[in-house]
Coordinates of N, CA, C and O in Angstrom, one line a residue:
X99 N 39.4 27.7 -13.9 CA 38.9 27.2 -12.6 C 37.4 27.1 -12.7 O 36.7 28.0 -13.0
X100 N 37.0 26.0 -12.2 CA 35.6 25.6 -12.4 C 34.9 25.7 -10.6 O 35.6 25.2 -9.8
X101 N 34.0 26.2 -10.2 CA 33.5 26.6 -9.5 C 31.6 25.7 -9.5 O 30.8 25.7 -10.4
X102 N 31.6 25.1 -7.9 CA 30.4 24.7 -7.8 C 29.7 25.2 -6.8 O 30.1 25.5 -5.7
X103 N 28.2 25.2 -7.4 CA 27.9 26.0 -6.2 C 27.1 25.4 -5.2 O 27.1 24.2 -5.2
X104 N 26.6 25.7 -4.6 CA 26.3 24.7 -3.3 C 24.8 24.3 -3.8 O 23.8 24.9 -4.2
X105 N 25.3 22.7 -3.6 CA 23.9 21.9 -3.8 C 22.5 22.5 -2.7 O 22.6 22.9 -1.6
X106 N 21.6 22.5 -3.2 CA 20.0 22.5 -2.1 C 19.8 21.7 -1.4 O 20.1 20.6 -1.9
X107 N 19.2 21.7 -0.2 CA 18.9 20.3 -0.1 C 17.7 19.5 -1.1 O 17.0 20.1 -1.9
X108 N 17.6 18.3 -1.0 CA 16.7 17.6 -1.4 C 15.4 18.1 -1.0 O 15.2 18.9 -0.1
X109 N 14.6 17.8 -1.7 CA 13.2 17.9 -1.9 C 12.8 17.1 -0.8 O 13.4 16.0 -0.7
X110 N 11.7 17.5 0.2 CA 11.4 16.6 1.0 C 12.2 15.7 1.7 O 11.9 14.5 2.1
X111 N 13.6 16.5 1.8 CA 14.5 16.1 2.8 C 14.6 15.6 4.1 O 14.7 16.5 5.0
X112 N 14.7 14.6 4.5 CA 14.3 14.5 6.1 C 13.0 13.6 6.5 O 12.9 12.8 7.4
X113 N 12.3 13.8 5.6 CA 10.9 13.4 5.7 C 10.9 11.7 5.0 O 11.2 11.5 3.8
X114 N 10.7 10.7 6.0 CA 10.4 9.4 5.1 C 9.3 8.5 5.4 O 8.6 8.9 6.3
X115 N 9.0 7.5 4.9 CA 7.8 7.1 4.9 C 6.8 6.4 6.5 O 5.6 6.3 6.8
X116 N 8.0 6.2 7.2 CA 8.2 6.1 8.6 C 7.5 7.4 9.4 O 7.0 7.2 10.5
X117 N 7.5 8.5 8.9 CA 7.2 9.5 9.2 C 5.0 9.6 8.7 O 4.1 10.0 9.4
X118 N 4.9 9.1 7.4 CA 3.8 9.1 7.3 C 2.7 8.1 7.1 O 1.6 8.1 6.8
X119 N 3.9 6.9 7.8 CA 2.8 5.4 7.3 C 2.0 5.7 8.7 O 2.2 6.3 9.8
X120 N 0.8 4.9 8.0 CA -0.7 4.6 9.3 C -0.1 2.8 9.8 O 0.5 1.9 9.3
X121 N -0.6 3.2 11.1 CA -1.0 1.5 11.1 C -2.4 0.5 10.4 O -3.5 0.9 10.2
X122 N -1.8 -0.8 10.3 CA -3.1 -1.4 9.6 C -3.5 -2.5 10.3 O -3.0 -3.6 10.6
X123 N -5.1 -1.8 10.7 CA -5.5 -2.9 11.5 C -6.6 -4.2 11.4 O -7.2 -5.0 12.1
X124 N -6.4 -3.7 9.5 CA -7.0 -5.7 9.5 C -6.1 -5.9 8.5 O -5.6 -5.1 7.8
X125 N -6.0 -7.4 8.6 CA -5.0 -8.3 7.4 C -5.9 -9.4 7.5 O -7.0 -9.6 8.2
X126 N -5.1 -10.4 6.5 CA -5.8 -11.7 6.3 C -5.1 -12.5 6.3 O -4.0 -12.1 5.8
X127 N -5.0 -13.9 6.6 CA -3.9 -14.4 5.4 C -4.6 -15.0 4.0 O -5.7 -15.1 3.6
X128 N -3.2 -15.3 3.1 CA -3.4 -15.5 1.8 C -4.1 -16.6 1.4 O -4.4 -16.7 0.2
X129 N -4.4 -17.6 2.5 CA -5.4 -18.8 2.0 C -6.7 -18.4 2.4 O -7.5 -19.4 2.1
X130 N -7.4 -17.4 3.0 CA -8.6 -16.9 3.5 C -8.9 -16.8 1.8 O -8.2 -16.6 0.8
X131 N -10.6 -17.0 2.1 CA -11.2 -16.9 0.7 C -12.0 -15.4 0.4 O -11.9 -14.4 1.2
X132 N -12.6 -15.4 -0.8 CA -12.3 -14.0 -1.2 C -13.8 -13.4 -0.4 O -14.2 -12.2 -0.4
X133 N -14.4 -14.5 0.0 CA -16.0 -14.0 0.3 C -15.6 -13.7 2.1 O -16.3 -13.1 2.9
X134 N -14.4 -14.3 2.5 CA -14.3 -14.4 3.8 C -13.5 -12.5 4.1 O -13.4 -11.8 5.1
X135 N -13.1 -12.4 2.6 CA -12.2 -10.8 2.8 C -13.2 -9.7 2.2 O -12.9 -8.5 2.3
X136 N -14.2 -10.1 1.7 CA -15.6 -9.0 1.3 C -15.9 -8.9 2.9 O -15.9 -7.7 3.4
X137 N -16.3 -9.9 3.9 CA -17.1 -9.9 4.9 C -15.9 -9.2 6.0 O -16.3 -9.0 7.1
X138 N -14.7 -8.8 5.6 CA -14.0 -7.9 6.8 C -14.3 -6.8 5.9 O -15.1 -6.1 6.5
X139 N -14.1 -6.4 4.8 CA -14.0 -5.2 4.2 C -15.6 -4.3 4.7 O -15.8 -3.2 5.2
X140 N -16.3 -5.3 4.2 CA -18.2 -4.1 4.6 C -18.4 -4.6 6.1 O -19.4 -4.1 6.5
X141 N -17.7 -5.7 7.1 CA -18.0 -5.2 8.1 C -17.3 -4.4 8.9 O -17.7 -3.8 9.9
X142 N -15.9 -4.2 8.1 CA -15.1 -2.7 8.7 C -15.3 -2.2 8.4 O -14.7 -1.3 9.0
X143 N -16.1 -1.6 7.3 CA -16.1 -0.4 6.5 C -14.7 0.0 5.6 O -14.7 1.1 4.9
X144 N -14.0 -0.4 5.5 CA -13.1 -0.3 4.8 C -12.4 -0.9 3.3 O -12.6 -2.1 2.9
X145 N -11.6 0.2 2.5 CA -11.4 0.2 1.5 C -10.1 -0.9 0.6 O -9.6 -1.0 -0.5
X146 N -9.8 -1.5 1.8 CA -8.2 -2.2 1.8 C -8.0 -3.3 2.5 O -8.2 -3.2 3.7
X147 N -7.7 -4.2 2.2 CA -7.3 -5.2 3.8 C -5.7 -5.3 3.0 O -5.4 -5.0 1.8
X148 N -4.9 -6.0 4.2 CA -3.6 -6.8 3.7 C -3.6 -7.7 4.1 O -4.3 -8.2 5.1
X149 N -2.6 -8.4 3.0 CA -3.1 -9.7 2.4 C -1.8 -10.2 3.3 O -0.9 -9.3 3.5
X150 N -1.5 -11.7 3.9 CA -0.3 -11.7 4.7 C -0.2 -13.5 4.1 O -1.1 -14.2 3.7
X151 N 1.3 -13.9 4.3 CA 1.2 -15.5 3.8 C 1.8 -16.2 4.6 O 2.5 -15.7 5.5
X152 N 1.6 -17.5 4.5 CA 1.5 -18.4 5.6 C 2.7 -18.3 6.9 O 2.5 -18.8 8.0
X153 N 4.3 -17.2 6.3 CA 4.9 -17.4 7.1 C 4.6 -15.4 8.3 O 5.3 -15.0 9.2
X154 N 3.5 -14.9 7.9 CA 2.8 -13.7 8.0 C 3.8 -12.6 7.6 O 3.9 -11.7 8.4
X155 N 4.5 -12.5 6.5 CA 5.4 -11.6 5.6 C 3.8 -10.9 4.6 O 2.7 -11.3 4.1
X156 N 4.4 -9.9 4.7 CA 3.3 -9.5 3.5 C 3.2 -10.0 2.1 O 4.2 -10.1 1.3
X157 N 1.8 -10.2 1.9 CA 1.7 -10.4 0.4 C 1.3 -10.3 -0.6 O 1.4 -10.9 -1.7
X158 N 0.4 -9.0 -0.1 CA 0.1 -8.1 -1.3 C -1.4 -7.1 -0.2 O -1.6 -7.2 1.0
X159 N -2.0 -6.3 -0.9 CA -3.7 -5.6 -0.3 C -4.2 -5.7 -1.5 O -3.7 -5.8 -2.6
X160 N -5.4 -5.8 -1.1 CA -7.0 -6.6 -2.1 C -7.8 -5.3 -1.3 O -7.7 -4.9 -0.2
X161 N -8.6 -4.9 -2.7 CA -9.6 -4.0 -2.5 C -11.0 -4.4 -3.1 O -11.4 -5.1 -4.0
X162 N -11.3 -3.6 -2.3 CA -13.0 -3.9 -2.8 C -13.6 -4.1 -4.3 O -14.5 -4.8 -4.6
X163 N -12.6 -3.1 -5.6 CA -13.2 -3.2 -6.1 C -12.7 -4.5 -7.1 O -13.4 -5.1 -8.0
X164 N -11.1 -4.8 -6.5 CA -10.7 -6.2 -7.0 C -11.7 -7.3 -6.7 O -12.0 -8.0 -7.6
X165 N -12.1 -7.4 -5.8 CA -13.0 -8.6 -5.4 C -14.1 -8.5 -6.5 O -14.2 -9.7 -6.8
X166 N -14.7 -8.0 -6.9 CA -16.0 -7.5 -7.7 C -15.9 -8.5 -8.9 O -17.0 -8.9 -9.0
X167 N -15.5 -8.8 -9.5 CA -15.7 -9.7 -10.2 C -15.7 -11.3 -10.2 O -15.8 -12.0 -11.2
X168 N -15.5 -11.8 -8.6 CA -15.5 -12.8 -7.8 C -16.9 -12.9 -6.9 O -17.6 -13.8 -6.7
X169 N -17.0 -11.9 -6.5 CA -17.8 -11.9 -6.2 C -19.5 -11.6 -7.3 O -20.6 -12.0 -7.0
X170 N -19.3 -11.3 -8.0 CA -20.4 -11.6 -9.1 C -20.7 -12.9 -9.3 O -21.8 -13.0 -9.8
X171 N -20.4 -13.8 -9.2 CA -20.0 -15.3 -9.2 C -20.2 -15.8 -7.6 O -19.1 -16.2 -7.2
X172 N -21.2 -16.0 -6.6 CA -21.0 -16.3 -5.8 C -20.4 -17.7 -5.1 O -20.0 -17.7 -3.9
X173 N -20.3 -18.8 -6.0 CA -19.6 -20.1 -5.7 C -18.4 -19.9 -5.7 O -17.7 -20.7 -5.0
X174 N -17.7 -18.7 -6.5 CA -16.5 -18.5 -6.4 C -15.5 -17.9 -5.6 O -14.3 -18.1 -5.4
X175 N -16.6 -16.8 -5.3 CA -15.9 -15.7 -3.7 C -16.3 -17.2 -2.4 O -16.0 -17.3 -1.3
X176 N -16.9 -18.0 -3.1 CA -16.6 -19.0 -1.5 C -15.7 -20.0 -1.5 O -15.5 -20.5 -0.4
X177 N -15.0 -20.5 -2.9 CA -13.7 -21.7 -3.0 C -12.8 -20.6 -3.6 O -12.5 -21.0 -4.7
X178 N -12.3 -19.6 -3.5 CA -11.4 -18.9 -4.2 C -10.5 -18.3 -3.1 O -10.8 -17.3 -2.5
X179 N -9.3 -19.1 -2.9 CA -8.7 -18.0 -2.1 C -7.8 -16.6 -2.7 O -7.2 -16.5 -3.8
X180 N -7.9 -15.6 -1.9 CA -7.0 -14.4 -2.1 C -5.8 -14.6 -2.6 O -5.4 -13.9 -3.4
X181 N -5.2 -15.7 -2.2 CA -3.7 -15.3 -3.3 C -3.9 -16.0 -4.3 O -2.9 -16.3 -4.9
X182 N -5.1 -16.3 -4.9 CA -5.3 -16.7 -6.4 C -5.6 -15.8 -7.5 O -5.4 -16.1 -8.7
X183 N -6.1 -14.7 -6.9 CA -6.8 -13.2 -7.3 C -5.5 -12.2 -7.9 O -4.3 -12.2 -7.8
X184 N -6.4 -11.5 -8.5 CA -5.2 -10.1 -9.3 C -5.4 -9.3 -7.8 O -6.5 -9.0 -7.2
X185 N -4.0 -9.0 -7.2 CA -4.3 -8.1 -6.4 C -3.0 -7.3 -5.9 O -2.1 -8.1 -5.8
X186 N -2.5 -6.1 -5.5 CA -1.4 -5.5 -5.4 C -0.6 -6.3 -4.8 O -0.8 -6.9 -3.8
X187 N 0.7 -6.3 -5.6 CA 2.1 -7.7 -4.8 C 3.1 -6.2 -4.9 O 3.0 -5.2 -5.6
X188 N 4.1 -6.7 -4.1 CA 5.2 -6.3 -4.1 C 6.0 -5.8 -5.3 O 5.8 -6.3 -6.4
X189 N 7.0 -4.9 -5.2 CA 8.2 -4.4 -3.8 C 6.8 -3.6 -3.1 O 5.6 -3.5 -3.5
X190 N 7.3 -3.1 -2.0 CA 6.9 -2.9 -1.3 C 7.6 -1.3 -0.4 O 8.8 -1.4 -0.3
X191 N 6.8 -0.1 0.1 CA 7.7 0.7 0.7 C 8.5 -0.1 2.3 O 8.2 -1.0 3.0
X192 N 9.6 0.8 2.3 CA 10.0 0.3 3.5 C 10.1 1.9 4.3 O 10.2 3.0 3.7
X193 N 10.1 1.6 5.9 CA 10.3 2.7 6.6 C 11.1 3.8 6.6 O 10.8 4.9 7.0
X194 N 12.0 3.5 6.0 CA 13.5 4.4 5.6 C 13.8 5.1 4.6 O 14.7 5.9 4.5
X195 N 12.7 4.5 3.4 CA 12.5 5.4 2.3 C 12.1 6.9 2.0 O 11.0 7.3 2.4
X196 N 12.9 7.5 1.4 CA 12.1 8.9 1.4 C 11.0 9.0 0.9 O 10.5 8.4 0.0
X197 N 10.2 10.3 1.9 CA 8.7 10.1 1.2 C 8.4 10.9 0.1 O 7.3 10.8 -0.4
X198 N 9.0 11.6 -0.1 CA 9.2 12.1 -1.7 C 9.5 11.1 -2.8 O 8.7 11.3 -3.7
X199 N 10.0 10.4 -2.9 CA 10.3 9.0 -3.9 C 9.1 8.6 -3.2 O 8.2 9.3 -3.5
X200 N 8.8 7.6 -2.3 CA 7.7 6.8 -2.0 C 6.4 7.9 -2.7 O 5.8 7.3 -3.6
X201 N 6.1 8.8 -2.6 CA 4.8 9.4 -3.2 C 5.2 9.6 -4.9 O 4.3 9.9 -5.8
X202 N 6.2 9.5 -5.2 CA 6.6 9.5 -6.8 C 6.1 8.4 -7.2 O 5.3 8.4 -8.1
X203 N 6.5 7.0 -6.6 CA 6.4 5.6 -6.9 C 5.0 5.1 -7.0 O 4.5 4.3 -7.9
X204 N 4.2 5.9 -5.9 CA 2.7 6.0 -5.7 C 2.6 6.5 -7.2 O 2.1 5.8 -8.1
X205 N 2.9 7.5 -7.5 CA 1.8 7.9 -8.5 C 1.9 7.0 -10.3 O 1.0 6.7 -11.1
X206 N 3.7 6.9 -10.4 CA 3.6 6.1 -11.2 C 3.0 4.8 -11.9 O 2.8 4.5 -13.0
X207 N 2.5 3.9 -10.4 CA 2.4 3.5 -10.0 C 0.5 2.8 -10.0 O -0.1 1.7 -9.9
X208 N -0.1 4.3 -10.1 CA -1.5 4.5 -9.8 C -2.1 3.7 -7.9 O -3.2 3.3 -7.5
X209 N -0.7 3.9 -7.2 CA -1.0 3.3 -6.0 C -2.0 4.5 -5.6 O -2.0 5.5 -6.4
X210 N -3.1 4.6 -4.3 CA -3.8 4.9 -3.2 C -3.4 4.7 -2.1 O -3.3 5.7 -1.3
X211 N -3.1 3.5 -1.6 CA -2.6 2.8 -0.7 C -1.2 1.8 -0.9 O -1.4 0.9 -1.8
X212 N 0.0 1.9 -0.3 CA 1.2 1.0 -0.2 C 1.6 0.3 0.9 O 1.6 1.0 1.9
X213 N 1.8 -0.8 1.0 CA 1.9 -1.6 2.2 C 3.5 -0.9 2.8 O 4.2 -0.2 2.0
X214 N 3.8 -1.0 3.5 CA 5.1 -0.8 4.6 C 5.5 -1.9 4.9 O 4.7 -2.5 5.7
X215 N 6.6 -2.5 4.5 CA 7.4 -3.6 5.6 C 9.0 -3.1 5.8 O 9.7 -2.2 5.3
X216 N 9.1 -4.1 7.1 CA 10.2 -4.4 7.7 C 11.5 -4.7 6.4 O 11.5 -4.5 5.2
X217 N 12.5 -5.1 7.2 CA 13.9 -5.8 6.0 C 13.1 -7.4 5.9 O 13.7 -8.1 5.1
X218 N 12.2 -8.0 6.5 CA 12.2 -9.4 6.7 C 10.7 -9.5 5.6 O 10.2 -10.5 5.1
X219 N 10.4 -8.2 5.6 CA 8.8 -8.3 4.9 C 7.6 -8.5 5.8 O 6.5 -9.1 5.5
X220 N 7.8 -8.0 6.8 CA 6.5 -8.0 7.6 C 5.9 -7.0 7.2 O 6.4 -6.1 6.5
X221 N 4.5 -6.9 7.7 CA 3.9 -6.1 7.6 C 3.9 -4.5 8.8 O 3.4 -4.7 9.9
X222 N 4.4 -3.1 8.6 CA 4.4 -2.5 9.5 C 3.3 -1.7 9.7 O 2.9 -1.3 10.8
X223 N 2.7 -1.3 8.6 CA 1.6 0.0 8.3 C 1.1 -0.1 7.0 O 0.7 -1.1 6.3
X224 N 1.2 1.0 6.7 CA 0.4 1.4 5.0 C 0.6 3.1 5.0 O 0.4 4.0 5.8
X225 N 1.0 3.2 3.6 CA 1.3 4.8 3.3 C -0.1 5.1 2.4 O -0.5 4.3 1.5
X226 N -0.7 6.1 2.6 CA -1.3 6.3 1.4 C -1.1 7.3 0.8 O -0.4 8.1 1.4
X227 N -1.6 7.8 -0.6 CA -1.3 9.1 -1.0 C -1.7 10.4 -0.7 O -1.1 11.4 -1.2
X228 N -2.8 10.4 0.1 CA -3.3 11.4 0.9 C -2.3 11.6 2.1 O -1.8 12.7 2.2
X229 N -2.1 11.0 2.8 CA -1.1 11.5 3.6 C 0.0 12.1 3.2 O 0.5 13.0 3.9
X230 N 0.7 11.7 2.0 CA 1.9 11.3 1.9 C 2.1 13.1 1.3 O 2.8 14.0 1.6
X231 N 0.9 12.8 0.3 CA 0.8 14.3 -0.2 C 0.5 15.7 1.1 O 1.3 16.6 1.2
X232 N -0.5 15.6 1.8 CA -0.4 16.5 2.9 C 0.9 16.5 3.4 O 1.4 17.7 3.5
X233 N 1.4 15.8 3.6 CA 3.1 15.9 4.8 C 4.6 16.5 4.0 O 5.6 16.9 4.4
X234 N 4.2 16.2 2.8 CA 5.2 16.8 1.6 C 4.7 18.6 1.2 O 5.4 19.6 0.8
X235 N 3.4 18.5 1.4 CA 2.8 19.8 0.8 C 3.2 20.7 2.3 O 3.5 21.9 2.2
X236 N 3.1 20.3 3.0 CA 3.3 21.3 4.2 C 4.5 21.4 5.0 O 4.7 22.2 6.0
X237 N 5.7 20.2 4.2 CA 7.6 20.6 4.5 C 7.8 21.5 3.7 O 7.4 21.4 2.5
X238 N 8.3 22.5 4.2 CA 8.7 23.7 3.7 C 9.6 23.7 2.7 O 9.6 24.6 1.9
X239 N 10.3 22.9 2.5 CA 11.7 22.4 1.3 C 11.1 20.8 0.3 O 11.6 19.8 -0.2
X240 N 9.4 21.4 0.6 CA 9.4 19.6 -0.4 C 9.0 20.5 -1.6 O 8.7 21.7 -1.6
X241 N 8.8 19.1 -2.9 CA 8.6 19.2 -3.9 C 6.7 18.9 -4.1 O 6.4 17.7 -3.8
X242 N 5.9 19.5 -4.4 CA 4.5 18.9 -4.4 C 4.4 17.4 -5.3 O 4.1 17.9 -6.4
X243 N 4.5 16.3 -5.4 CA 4.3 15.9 -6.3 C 2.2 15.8 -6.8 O 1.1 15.9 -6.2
X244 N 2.6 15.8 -8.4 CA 1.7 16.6 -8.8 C 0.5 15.0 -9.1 O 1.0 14.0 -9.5
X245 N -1.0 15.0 -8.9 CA -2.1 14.3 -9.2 C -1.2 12.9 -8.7 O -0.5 12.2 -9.4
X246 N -1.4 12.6 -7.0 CA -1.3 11.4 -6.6 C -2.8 10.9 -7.0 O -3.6 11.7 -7.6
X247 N -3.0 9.8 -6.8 CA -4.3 9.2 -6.9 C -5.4 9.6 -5.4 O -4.9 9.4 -4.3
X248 N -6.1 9.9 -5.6 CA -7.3 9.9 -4.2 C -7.5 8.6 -3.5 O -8.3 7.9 -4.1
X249 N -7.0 8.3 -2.7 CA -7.7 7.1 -1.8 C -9.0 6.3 -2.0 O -10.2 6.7 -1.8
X250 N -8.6 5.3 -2.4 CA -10.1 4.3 -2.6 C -11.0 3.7 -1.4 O -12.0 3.0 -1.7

């Protein structure tokens, strides 16, 4: 007679990305040029924009330090649009995902920042790995995942 014994729960059970995504409150769209997404980025102060496409589904986030080589080139951060650029594309987290996998995916990944969409691909928020890690590190049944990346 074989005998099992009772499963644990999951690691970071309960807990999903819905629980730790931020809202994001600049995007762009994807034909905006790259000098017009430097000029939200340092006049927000901010490390991230998302990137949205013509039907406003997400389509990818551009960072500061992506732009940097377009912008060295100044004729070119001014005819260069953003979805021409190397810049984070999809899959994408969704709200329903656990946030133990979503902060695994992060790290594999070398993500900081992950966009959130809907089933349609809109854009809902943004997970980053500082959150994701604080809210895992402080459920009492989660698993730490180990060296997320630090927020850019």
């Amino acid at each position: 007679m074989t005998t099992h014994s009772p499963q644990s729960p999951r690691p970071g059970h309960g807990l999903t990305v819905a629980d730790a995504m931020d809202p994001c409150d600049y995007q762009m769209a994807d034909d905006g040029t790259v000098e017009q997404a430097n000029d939200i980025l340092r006049g927000a102060d901010i490390d991230y924009l998302l990137v949205r496409d013509h039907d406003g589904r997400c389509e990818g986030l551009v960072t500061r330090t992506g732009l940097h080589p377009f912008l060295a080139r100044s004729r070119y951060a001014e005819r260069t649009a953003i979805s021409a650029t190397a810049h984070q594309r999809g899959p994408f987290a969704w709200p329903t995902m656990g946030l133990a996998l979503a902060a695994i995916a992060m790290r594999i990944k070398h993500l900081a920042v992950w966009p959130v969409v809907d089933e349609d691909g809109y854009i809902l928020g943004v997970l980053t790995a500082d959150r994701a890690t604080g809210l895992l590190t402080a459920a009492p049944d989660s698993v730490k995942p180990a060296a997320l990346p630090a927020a850019r």
